Amino acid sequence: MSLILIGANHKTAPLELRESLSFTPEEQGEILRSLLYPPDLDEALILSTCNRTEILAHGADVHVCMDRIRSLMISRSPQSVKELQEHIYVLVDFEAVRHLFSVASSMDSMVIGEPQILGQVKEAYRLAVKSGTAGPMLNRLLHHAFRVSKRVRTETDIGRGAVSVAYAAVEMARSIFQSLLEKTVLLVGAGEMIELAAKHLKERGVRKILVSNRTFSRAEALAAELGGEALEFESLGSQLHRADMVLSCTGSPTPLIGPEQVKKALKTRKNRPMFFIDIAVPRDVDPSVGDLENVFLYDLDDLQTVVENHRGQRQEELKKASAILEEETQRFCIWLDSLDAEPTIRALAQWAEQVRQSELQKSIQKLKTLNEKEKRTLDAMTRAIVSKLLHEPIVRIRQQGGKEGSAGYLEMARELFGLNGKAK
């Protein structure tokens, strides 16, 4: 039985490829269920964020799991198979476990220590559970990942003063404009990232904030909170000229702002510059907008400079967190390896119970004067004897499971107890 994780993230793949591999929450259920058919792949989960798409699976045949996940990714990517393979990583068992723990602990994030990723991992798990594709293995693995994340945050300062992608976006805006005080900022979207960005903008003294969201009531609520103005989503294009800076992060699968809308806005603004910071994946602003004169367009990958400055301050905490990560990965993998011994343990327990029942019935037939209470006493006594006799062998078999050379050890145990020929 193997754990497989295949993915692409901000370290291995450009934004264009990450866009093509992203999954919306609405489509994940059907795709997850399709991964499990035909059988051989038992459990699956998709983690799709602005910086990564990863598919985690569990199945009996590692090659079947790999082929099925790769086929799904190839079907969504416009790139050739060879090009795609240059940007994805394939991790198995120990490496897959360690990577998941690293992601959940925000050690693999673009912004080290940012708190949003744990919520995104939990949401991915929730969708897998809802879709019926998370079973015993992923349940145990994900809950262990949540505990590792909590331990890393409790025992290190990795999360203290941590920033977010939204913070990095606002810092970039601050580096573009000498002052944000008199600038008008248009926020497109009203999700967690935009809320965070709005909070940072207010802290920087921004006074004029416009909010446009597909659900107008959310735009109204956020605008009221910020002392800003809500815009009907349908009027986004016609109101674009009012913004000196547009910060966008929605879940739209296609761009919301195109070059023709921006050209009209620039004409109304008499060509005063416009800045766009697009932190959505897939992107909300058509990349060709960046080719227009007096337009400055930045996307997630452009935030890397701001993020690198932050990363330097986190190195010491990363070392402490890495030690926790190694310890917890070893702990989980010891349990994972012990699963190799479970079939032998079950066969041993079944054999012992058959022997006990057989000898017990023979004794009861010989001792015909036994009453029901005496029979129950005899039954309990034989159970206790069998349990004590098997305790040490079972502990040793479980300890050896998964270790180098364990196959020979398990085979010897089956031979000693006459278990060969019984179901493994």
Short mmCIF file of C-alpha atoms in Angstrom, two decimals:
data_model
loop_
_atom_site.label_atom_id
_atom_site.label_comp_id
_atom_site.label_asym_id
_atom_site.label_seq_id
_atom_site.Cartn_x
_atom_site.Cartn_y
_atom_site.Cartn_z
CA MET A 1 0.00 0.00 0.00
CA SER A 2 1.44 3.39 -0.96
CA LEU A 3 0.87 7.07 -0.47
CA ILE A 4 1.45 9.18 -3.59
CA LEU A 5 1.60 12.94 -3.89
CA ILE A 6 1.96 14.63 -7.28
CA GLY A 7 1.89 18.39 -7.64
CA ALA A 8 3.23 21.69 -8.92
CA ASN A 9 3.81 24.81 -6.84
CA HIS A 10 5.27 28.31 -6.93
CA LYS A 11 8.79 26.87 -6.67
CA THR A 12 8.52 24.43 -9.56
CA ALA A 13 6.02 25.86 -12.04
CA PRO A 14 5.30 29.27 -13.61
CA LEU A 15 1.98 30.97 -12.99
CA GLU A 16 0.61 30.03 -16.43
CA LEU A 17 1.02 26.31 -15.67
CA ARG A 18 -0.37 26.62 -12.14
CA GLU A 19 -3.44 28.30 -13.63
CA SER A 20 -4.09 25.39 -15.97
CA LEU A 21 -3.76 22.84 -13.16
CA SER A 22 -6.00 24.62 -10.66
CA PHE A 23 -9.36 23.14 -9.59
CA THR A 24 -12.40 25.04 -8.37
CA PRO A 25 -14.13 23.66 -5.25
CA GLU A 26 -17.27 23.07 -7.34
CA GLU A 27 -15.56 20.64 -9.72
CA GLN A 28 -13.45 18.75 -7.19
CA GLY A 29 -16.13 16.31 -6.04
CA GLU A 30 -16.75 14.76 -9.44
CA ILE A 31 -13.03 14.69 -10.29
CA LEU A 32 -12.13 13.03 -6.99
CA ARG A 33 -14.75 10.32 -7.52
CA SER A 34 -13.54 9.74 -11.08
CA LEU A 35 -9.99 9.21 -9.77
CA LEU A 36 -11.24 6.27 -7.71
CA TYR A 37 -12.77 4.53 -10.69
CA PRO A 38 -11.88 1.88 -11.76
CA PRO A 39 -10.63 0.46 -8.44
CA ASP A 40 -6.94 0.17 -7.42
CA LEU A 41 -6.83 3.72 -6.16
CA ASP A 42 -8.57 3.81 -2.77
CA GLU A 43 -8.49 7.38 -1.51
CA ALA A 44 -7.74 10.83 -2.97
CA LEU A 45 -7.61 14.50 -2.05
CA ILE A 46 -6.98 17.66 -4.11
CA LEU A 47 -5.28 20.72 -2.63
CA SER A 48 -5.64 23.65 -5.04
CA THR A 49 -4.55 27.12 -3.89
CA CYS A 50 -3.10 30.17 -5.61
CA ASN A 51 0.40 28.76 -5.22
CA ARG A 52 -0.02 25.02 -5.60
CA THR A 53 -2.06 22.16 -6.96
CA GLU A 54 -1.35 18.81 -5.34
CA ILE A 55 -3.15 15.49 -5.54
CA LEU A 56 -2.64 13.07 -2.69
CA ALA A 57 -3.73 9.46 -3.16
CA HIS A 58 -3.55 6.08 -1.50
CA GLY A 59 -3.72 2.76 -3.29
CA ALA A 60 -2.37 -0.75 -3.61
CA ASP A 61 -0.33 -0.19 -6.76
CA VAL A 62 1.96 2.81 -6.81
CA HIS A 63 2.24 2.78 -10.61
CA VAL A 64 -1.53 2.74 -11.11
CA CYS A 65 -1.87 5.70 -8.74
CA MET A 66 0.85 7.66 -10.51
CA ASP A 67 -0.52 6.98 -13.99
CA ARG A 68 -4.04 8.02 -13.04
CA ILE A 69 -2.99 11.30 -11.41
CA ARG A 70 -0.56 12.14 -14.21
CA SER A 71 -3.29 11.49 -16.80
CA LEU A 72 -5.58 13.93 -15.00
CA MET A 73 -2.91 16.63 -14.95
CA ILE A 74 -1.97 16.06 -18.58
CA SER A 75 -5.63 16.39 -19.58
CA ARG A 76 -5.77 19.88 -18.02
CA SER A 77 -2.40 21.25 -19.08
CA PRO A 78 -1.84 22.89 -22.48
CA GLN A 79 1.82 21.94 -22.29
CA SER A 80 3.35 18.78 -23.70
CA VAL A 81 3.81 15.80 -21.42
CA LYS A 82 7.58 16.39 -21.42
CA GLU A 83 7.20 20.06 -20.49
CA LEU A 84 4.68 19.25 -17.77
CA GLN A 85 6.94 16.62 -16.22
CA GLU A 86 9.69 19.21 -15.86
CA HIS A 87 7.48 21.21 -13.49
CA ILE A 88 5.76 18.59 -11.35
CA TYR A 89 7.07 16.59 -8.41
CA VAL A 90 6.22 13.00 -7.53
CA LEU A 91 6.59 11.97 -3.90
CA VAL A 92 5.99 8.52 -2.40
CA ASP A 93 5.36 7.36 1.20
CA PHE A 94 7.92 9.01 3.53
CA GLU A 95 8.55 11.94 1.17
CA ALA A 96 4.82 12.44 0.58
CA VAL A 97 4.09 12.46 4.32
CA ARG A 98 6.90 14.92 5.06
CA HIS A 99 5.79 17.22 2.25
CA LEU A 100 2.18 17.29 3.43
CA PHE A 101 3.29 18.09 6.99
CA SER A 102 5.52 20.86 5.63
CA VAL A 103 2.66 22.36 3.60
CA ALA A 104 0.17 22.23 6.50
CA SER A 105 2.76 23.88 8.76
CA SER A 106 3.27 26.73 6.28
CA MET A 107 6.94 25.82 5.84
CA ASP A 108 6.50 25.32 2.10
CA SER A 109 4.47 28.49 1.50
CA MET A 110 5.60 31.43 -0.60
CA VAL A 111 5.24 33.47 2.60
CA ILE A 112 6.73 31.29 5.36
CA GLY A 113 4.51 31.10 8.43
CA GLU A 114 1.38 32.53 6.76
CA PRO A 115 -1.71 31.17 8.51
CA GLN A 116 -4.06 30.75 5.54
CA ILE A 117 -2.61 27.47 4.23
CA LEU A 118 -3.80 25.36 7.17
CA GLY A 119 -7.38 26.48 6.49
CA GLN A 120 -6.91 25.58 2.83
CA VAL A 121 -5.62 22.08 3.72
CA LYS A 122 -8.59 21.59 6.05
CA GLU A 123 -10.97 22.69 3.31
CA ALA A 124 -9.37 20.23 0.86
CA TYR A 125 -9.84 17.45 3.42
CA ARG A 126 -13.45 18.51 4.02
CA LEU A 127 -14.17 18.29 0.29
CA ALA A 128 -12.57 14.83 0.09
CA VAL A 129 -14.66 13.62 3.04
CA LYS A 130 -17.81 15.11 1.49
CA SER A 131 -16.99 13.41 -1.82
CA GLY A 132 -16.45 10.05 -0.13
CA THR A 133 -12.80 9.81 -1.24
CA ALA A 134 -11.13 10.14 2.16
CA GLY A 135 -10.86 6.84 4.00
CA PRO A 136 -8.92 5.48 7.00
CA MET A 137 -5.49 6.35 5.59
CA LEU A 138 -6.18 9.98 4.64
CA ASN A 139 -8.24 10.51 7.79
CA ARG A 140 -5.30 9.50 9.95
CA LEU A 141 -2.72 11.31 7.80
CA LEU A 142 -4.60 14.63 7.62
CA HIS A 143 -5.41 14.71 11.33
CA HIS A 144 -1.75 14.02 12.04
CA ALA A 145 -0.85 16.90 9.69
CA PHE A 146 -3.16 19.24 11.62
CA ARG A 147 -1.44 18.24 14.88
CA VAL A 148 2.00 18.81 13.36
CA SER A 149 0.95 22.27 12.22
CA LYS A 150 -0.28 23.10 15.71
CA ARG A 151 2.93 21.82 17.28
CA VAL A 152 5.12 23.85 14.88
CA ARG A 153 3.19 27.02 15.68
CA THR A 154 3.23 26.32 19.41
CA GLU A 155 6.89 25.35 19.76
CA THR A 156 8.44 27.84 17.31
CA ASP A 157 7.92 31.48 16.40
CA ILE A 158 7.38 30.70 12.74
CA GLY A 159 3.93 32.26 12.84
CA ARG A 160 4.82 35.27 14.98
CA GLY A 161 4.47 38.43 12.94
CA ALA A 162 3.91 36.30 9.86
CA VAL A 163 2.65 38.09 6.80
CA SER A 164 0.42 36.89 3.99
CA VAL A 165 0.19 37.18 0.23
CA ALA A 166 -2.27 40.02 0.84
CA TYR A 167 0.28 41.78 3.05
CA ALA A 168 2.97 41.32 0.38
CA ALA A 169 0.61 42.80 -2.22
CA VAL A 170 0.00 45.87 -0.08
CA GLU A 171 3.73 46.23 0.60
CA MET A 172 4.31 46.18 -3.15
CA ALA A 173 1.66 48.89 -3.58
CA ARG A 174 3.43 50.94 -0.93
CA SER A 175 6.71 50.59 -2.81
CA ILE A 176 5.00 51.76 -6.02
CA PHE A 177 3.26 54.80 -4.54
CA GLN A 178 5.19 57.01 -2.18
CA SER A 179 1.97 57.44 -0.25
CA LEU A 180 -1.35 55.61 -0.45
CA LEU A 181 -3.27 58.29 1.44
CA GLU A 182 -4.82 60.04 -1.56
CA LYS A 183 -5.06 57.02 -3.84
CA THR A 184 -8.29 55.29 -4.74
CA VAL A 185 -8.06 51.50 -4.41
CA LEU A 186 -10.55 49.16 -6.04
CA LEU A 187 -10.84 45.73 -4.45
CA VAL A 188 -12.27 43.04 -6.71
CA GLY A 189 -13.59 40.11 -4.68
CA ALA A 190 -14.58 39.87 -1.03
CA GLY A 191 -12.92 36.65 0.15
CA GLU A 192 -10.43 36.14 2.97
CA MET A 193 -7.45 37.41 0.97
CA ILE A 194 -9.23 40.63 -0.04
CA GLU A 195 -10.41 41.16 3.54
CA LEU A 196 -6.81 40.83 4.72
CA ALA A 197 -5.60 43.21 2.02
CA ALA A 198 -8.30 45.71 2.99
CA LYS A 199 -7.17 45.55 6.61
CA HIS A 200 -3.54 46.25 5.62
CA LEU A 201 -4.63 49.08 3.31
CA LYS A 202 -6.55 50.74 6.13
CA GLU A 203 -3.48 50.39 8.36
CA ARG A 204 -1.53 52.23 5.64
CA GLY A 205 -4.03 55.06 5.77
CA VAL A 206 -5.92 54.46 2.51
CA ARG A 207 -9.14 56.48 2.65
CA LYS A 208 -10.81 55.81 -0.69
CA ILE A 209 -11.72 52.15 -1.13
CA LEU A 210 -14.15 50.73 -3.68
CA VAL A 211 -15.34 47.11 -3.41
CA SER A 212 -16.79 45.06 -6.26
CA ASN A 213 -17.92 41.49 -5.78
CA ARG A 214 -20.16 39.08 -7.67
CA THR A 215 -22.38 38.83 -4.57
CA PHE A 216 -23.29 42.47 -4.00
CA SER A 217 -24.31 41.98 -0.36
CA ARG A 218 -20.74 40.84 0.45
CA ALA A 219 -19.36 43.92 -1.32
CA GLU A 220 -21.74 46.11 0.69
CA ALA A 221 -20.77 44.48 3.98
CA LEU A 222 -17.03 44.81 3.35
CA ALA A 223 -17.39 48.39 2.08
CA ALA A 224 -19.38 49.31 5.18
CA GLU A 225 -16.68 47.81 7.38
CA LEU A 226 -14.01 49.81 5.56
CA GLY A 227 -15.92 53.02 5.22
CA GLY A 228 -15.75 52.52 1.45
CA GLU A 229 -18.18 52.24 -1.45
CA ALA A 230 -19.68 49.08 -2.90
CA LEU A 231 -19.92 48.74 -6.69
CA GLU A 232 -22.28 46.51 -8.65
CA PHE A 233 -20.21 43.71 -10.19
CA GLU A 234 -21.76 44.44 -13.59
CA SER A 235 -20.44 48.01 -13.43
CA LEU A 236 -16.82 46.93 -12.85
CA GLY A 237 -15.72 47.93 -16.36
CA SER A 238 -17.47 51.32 -16.37
CA GLN A 239 -16.15 52.22 -12.89
CA LEU A 240 -12.58 51.09 -13.49
CA HIS A 241 -11.38 54.61 -14.34
CA ARG A 242 -11.93 55.71 -10.72
CA ALA A 243 -9.17 53.46 -9.39
CA ASP A 244 -5.47 54.33 -9.16
CA MET A 245 -4.84 50.79 -8.02
CA VAL A 246 -6.85 47.60 -8.54
CA LEU A 247 -6.24 44.66 -6.21
CA SER A 248 -8.03 41.55 -7.40
CA CYS A 249 -8.54 38.06 -5.99
CA THR A 250 -11.64 36.11 -7.03
CA GLY A 251 -12.33 32.49 -7.89
CA SER A 252 -13.25 33.27 -11.49
CA PRO A 253 -11.98 30.64 -13.95
CA THR A 254 -11.53 33.33 -16.65
CA PRO A 255 -10.18 36.94 -16.59
CA LEU A 256 -12.62 39.59 -15.37
CA ILE A 257 -10.66 42.61 -16.62
CA GLY A 258 -9.51 42.77 -20.22
CA PRO A 259 -7.49 45.26 -22.32
CA GLU A 260 -10.52 46.97 -23.90
CA GLN A 261 -11.99 47.84 -20.50
CA VAL A 262 -8.64 49.22 -19.34
CA LYS A 263 -8.17 51.26 -22.54
CA LYS A 264 -11.53 52.98 -21.92
CA ALA A 265 -10.62 53.61 -18.29
CA LEU A 266 -7.30 55.17 -19.29
CA LYS A 267 -9.04 57.44 -21.80
CA THR A 268 -11.42 58.68 -19.11
CA ARG A 269 -8.48 59.14 -16.73
CA LYS A 270 -6.59 61.12 -19.42
CA ASN A 271 -3.90 58.44 -19.30
CA ARG A 272 -3.04 58.82 -15.66
CA PRO A 273 -1.21 55.58 -14.65
CA MET A 274 -3.10 52.58 -13.32
CA PHE A 275 -1.62 49.80 -11.18
CA PHE A 276 -3.04 46.31 -11.07
CA ILE A 277 -2.04 43.70 -8.50
CA ASP A 278 -3.62 40.39 -9.38
CA ILE A 279 -3.21 37.68 -6.71
CA ALA A 280 -5.84 35.31 -8.13
CA VAL A 281 -5.12 31.93 -9.72
CA PRO A 282 -6.43 31.66 -12.38
CA ARG A 283 -5.68 35.34 -12.95
CA ASP A 284 -8.45 37.94 -12.90
CA VAL A 285 -6.63 40.42 -15.15
CA ASP A 286 -5.79 39.43 -18.71
CA PRO A 287 -1.95 39.39 -18.98
CA SER A 288 -2.14 41.52 -22.18
CA VAL A 289 -3.34 44.43 -20.00
CA GLY A 290 0.27 44.73 -18.88
CA ASP A 291 1.28 45.65 -22.44
CA LEU A 292 -0.75 48.88 -22.38
CA GLU A 293 1.05 52.19 -21.92
CA ASN A 294 0.69 53.73 -18.45
CA VAL A 295 -0.47 50.40 -17.04
CA PHE A 296 1.61 48.45 -14.51
CA LEU A 297 0.46 44.90 -13.90
CA TYR A 298 1.86 42.62 -11.18
CA ASP A 299 0.89 39.03 -10.43
CA LEU A 300 1.69 36.51 -7.71
CA ASP A 301 5.13 35.68 -9.04
CA ASP A 302 6.05 39.39 -8.95
CA LEU A 303 5.54 39.37 -5.17
CA GLN A 304 8.59 37.14 -4.80
CA THR A 305 10.96 40.04 -3.94
CA VAL A 306 8.80 41.18 -1.04
CA VAL A 307 8.48 37.60 0.13
CA GLU A 308 12.23 36.89 -0.03
CA ASN A 309 12.91 39.76 2.37
CA HIS A 310 10.49 38.17 4.79
CA ARG A 311 11.95 34.67 4.32
CA GLY A 312 15.36 35.78 5.61
CA GLN A 313 13.80 36.64 8.96
CA ARG A 314 12.34 33.15 9.29
CA GLN A 315 15.45 30.96 8.80
CA GLU A 316 16.12 30.25 12.47
CA GLU A 317 12.49 29.32 13.12
CA LEU A 318 12.53 27.12 10.02
CA LYS A 319 15.40 25.09 11.50
CA LYS A 320 13.42 24.45 14.69
CA ALA A 321 10.30 23.60 12.69
CA SER A 322 12.26 21.21 10.45
CA ALA A 323 13.36 19.18 13.48
CA ILE A 324 9.71 18.79 14.54
CA LEU A 325 8.79 17.87 11.00
CA GLU A 326 11.37 15.06 10.83
CA GLU A 327 10.30 13.66 14.20
CA GLU A 328 6.60 13.64 13.30
CA THR A 329 7.22 12.19 9.84
CA GLN A 330 9.20 9.34 11.38
CA ARG A 331 6.41 8.75 13.88
CA PHE A 332 3.73 8.53 11.21
CA CYS A 333 5.83 6.34 8.93
CA ILE A 334 6.53 3.84 11.73
CA TRP A 335 2.76 3.43 11.99
CA LEU A 336 2.49 3.26 8.19
CA ASP A 337 5.18 0.58 8.01
CA SER A 338 3.51 -1.44 10.75
CA LEU A 339 0.55 -1.93 8.43
CA ASP A 340 2.65 -4.44 6.48
CA ALA A 341 2.47 -6.72 9.53
CA GLU A 342 -1.28 -6.45 10.08
CA PRO A 343 -2.34 -9.35 7.78
CA THR A 344 0.05 -11.71 9.62
CA ILE A 345 -1.22 -10.49 13.00
CA ARG A 346 -4.84 -11.04 11.93
CA ALA A 347 -4.05 -14.55 10.66
CA LEU A 348 -2.26 -15.40 13.92
CA ALA A 349 -5.17 -14.16 16.03
CA GLN A 350 -7.70 -16.09 13.93
CA TRP A 351 -5.64 -19.30 14.16
CA ALA A 352 -5.33 -18.97 17.96
CA GLU A 353 -9.07 -18.36 18.34
CA GLN A 354 -9.90 -21.45 16.27
CA VAL A 355 -7.59 -23.59 18.45
CA ARG A 356 -9.07 -22.11 21.64
CA GLN A 357 -12.66 -22.70 20.54
CA SER A 358 -11.91 -26.27 19.46
CA GLU A 359 -10.19 -27.23 22.72
CA LEU A 360 -12.80 -25.41 24.81
CA GLN A 361 -15.68 -27.33 23.23
CA LYS A 362 -13.85 -30.64 23.74
CA SER A 363 -13.34 -29.84 27.44
CA ILE A 364 -16.96 -28.80 27.94
CA GLN A 365 -18.19 -32.04 26.36
CA LYS A 366 -15.97 -34.06 28.72
CA LEU A 367 -16.97 -32.08 31.81
CA LYS A 368 -20.70 -32.66 31.46
CA THR A 369 -21.58 -31.49 34.97
CA LEU A 370 -20.42 -27.87 34.36
CA ASN A 371 -23.13 -25.26 34.87
CA GLU A 372 -23.39 -22.05 32.80
CA LYS A 373 -21.40 -19.98 35.27
CA GLU A 374 -18.55 -22.52 35.25
CA LYS A 375 -18.59 -22.62 31.44
CA ARG A 376 -18.27 -18.82 31.31
CA THR A 377 -15.37 -18.99 33.76
CA LEU A 378 -13.63 -21.59 31.62
CA ASP A 379 -14.22 -19.46 28.50
CA ALA A 380 -12.73 -16.37 30.17
CA MET A 381 -9.73 -18.32 31.42
CA THR A 382 -8.88 -19.68 27.94
CA ARG A 383 -9.26 -16.21 26.45
CA ALA A 384 -6.84 -14.80 29.00
CA ILE A 385 -4.27 -17.56 28.35
CA VAL A 386 -4.39 -17.00 24.57
CA SER A 387 -4.16 -13.23 24.98
CA LYS A 388 -1.07 -13.49 27.18
CA LEU A 389 0.60 -16.04 24.92
CA LEU A 390 0.08 -13.89 21.81
CA HIS A 391 0.92 -10.52 23.34
CA GLU A 392 4.70 -10.66 22.94
CA PRO A 393 4.73 -12.25 19.44
CA ILE A 394 2.23 -9.63 18.18
CA VAL A 395 4.24 -6.73 19.62
CA ARG A 396 7.42 -8.06 17.96
CA ILE A 397 5.71 -8.66 14.61
CA ARG A 398 4.26 -5.14 14.67
CA GLN A 399 7.68 -3.66 15.53
CA GLN A 400 9.34 -5.49 12.66
CA GLY A 401 6.72 -4.61 10.04
CA GLY A 402 8.09 -2.30 7.34
CA LYS A 403 11.70 -2.56 8.49
CA GLU A 404 14.41 -3.62 6.13
CA GLY A 405 14.25 -7.42 5.89
CA SER A 406 10.79 -7.52 7.47
CA ALA A 407 9.40 -9.66 4.64
CA GLY A 408 11.64 -12.56 5.69
CA TYR A 409 10.79 -12.02 9.34
CA LEU A 410 7.05 -12.08 8.66
CA GLU A 411 7.39 -15.15 6.47
CA MET A 412 9.24 -16.94 9.26
CA ALA A 413 6.49 -16.02 11.73
CA ARG A 414 3.85 -17.43 9.37
CA GLU A 415 5.90 -20.62 8.95
CA LEU A 416 6.39 -21.05 12.71
CA PHE A 417 2.68 -20.70 13.46
CA GLY A 418 1.56 -22.62 10.38
CA LEU A 419 -0.19 -19.61 8.90
CA ASN A 420 0.86 -20.08 5.27
CA GLY A 421 -2.13 -20.99 3.19
CA LYS A 422 -4.31 -18.66 5.24
CA ALA A 423 -5.43 -15.33 3.80
CA LYS A 424 -2.74 -12.59 3.95
#
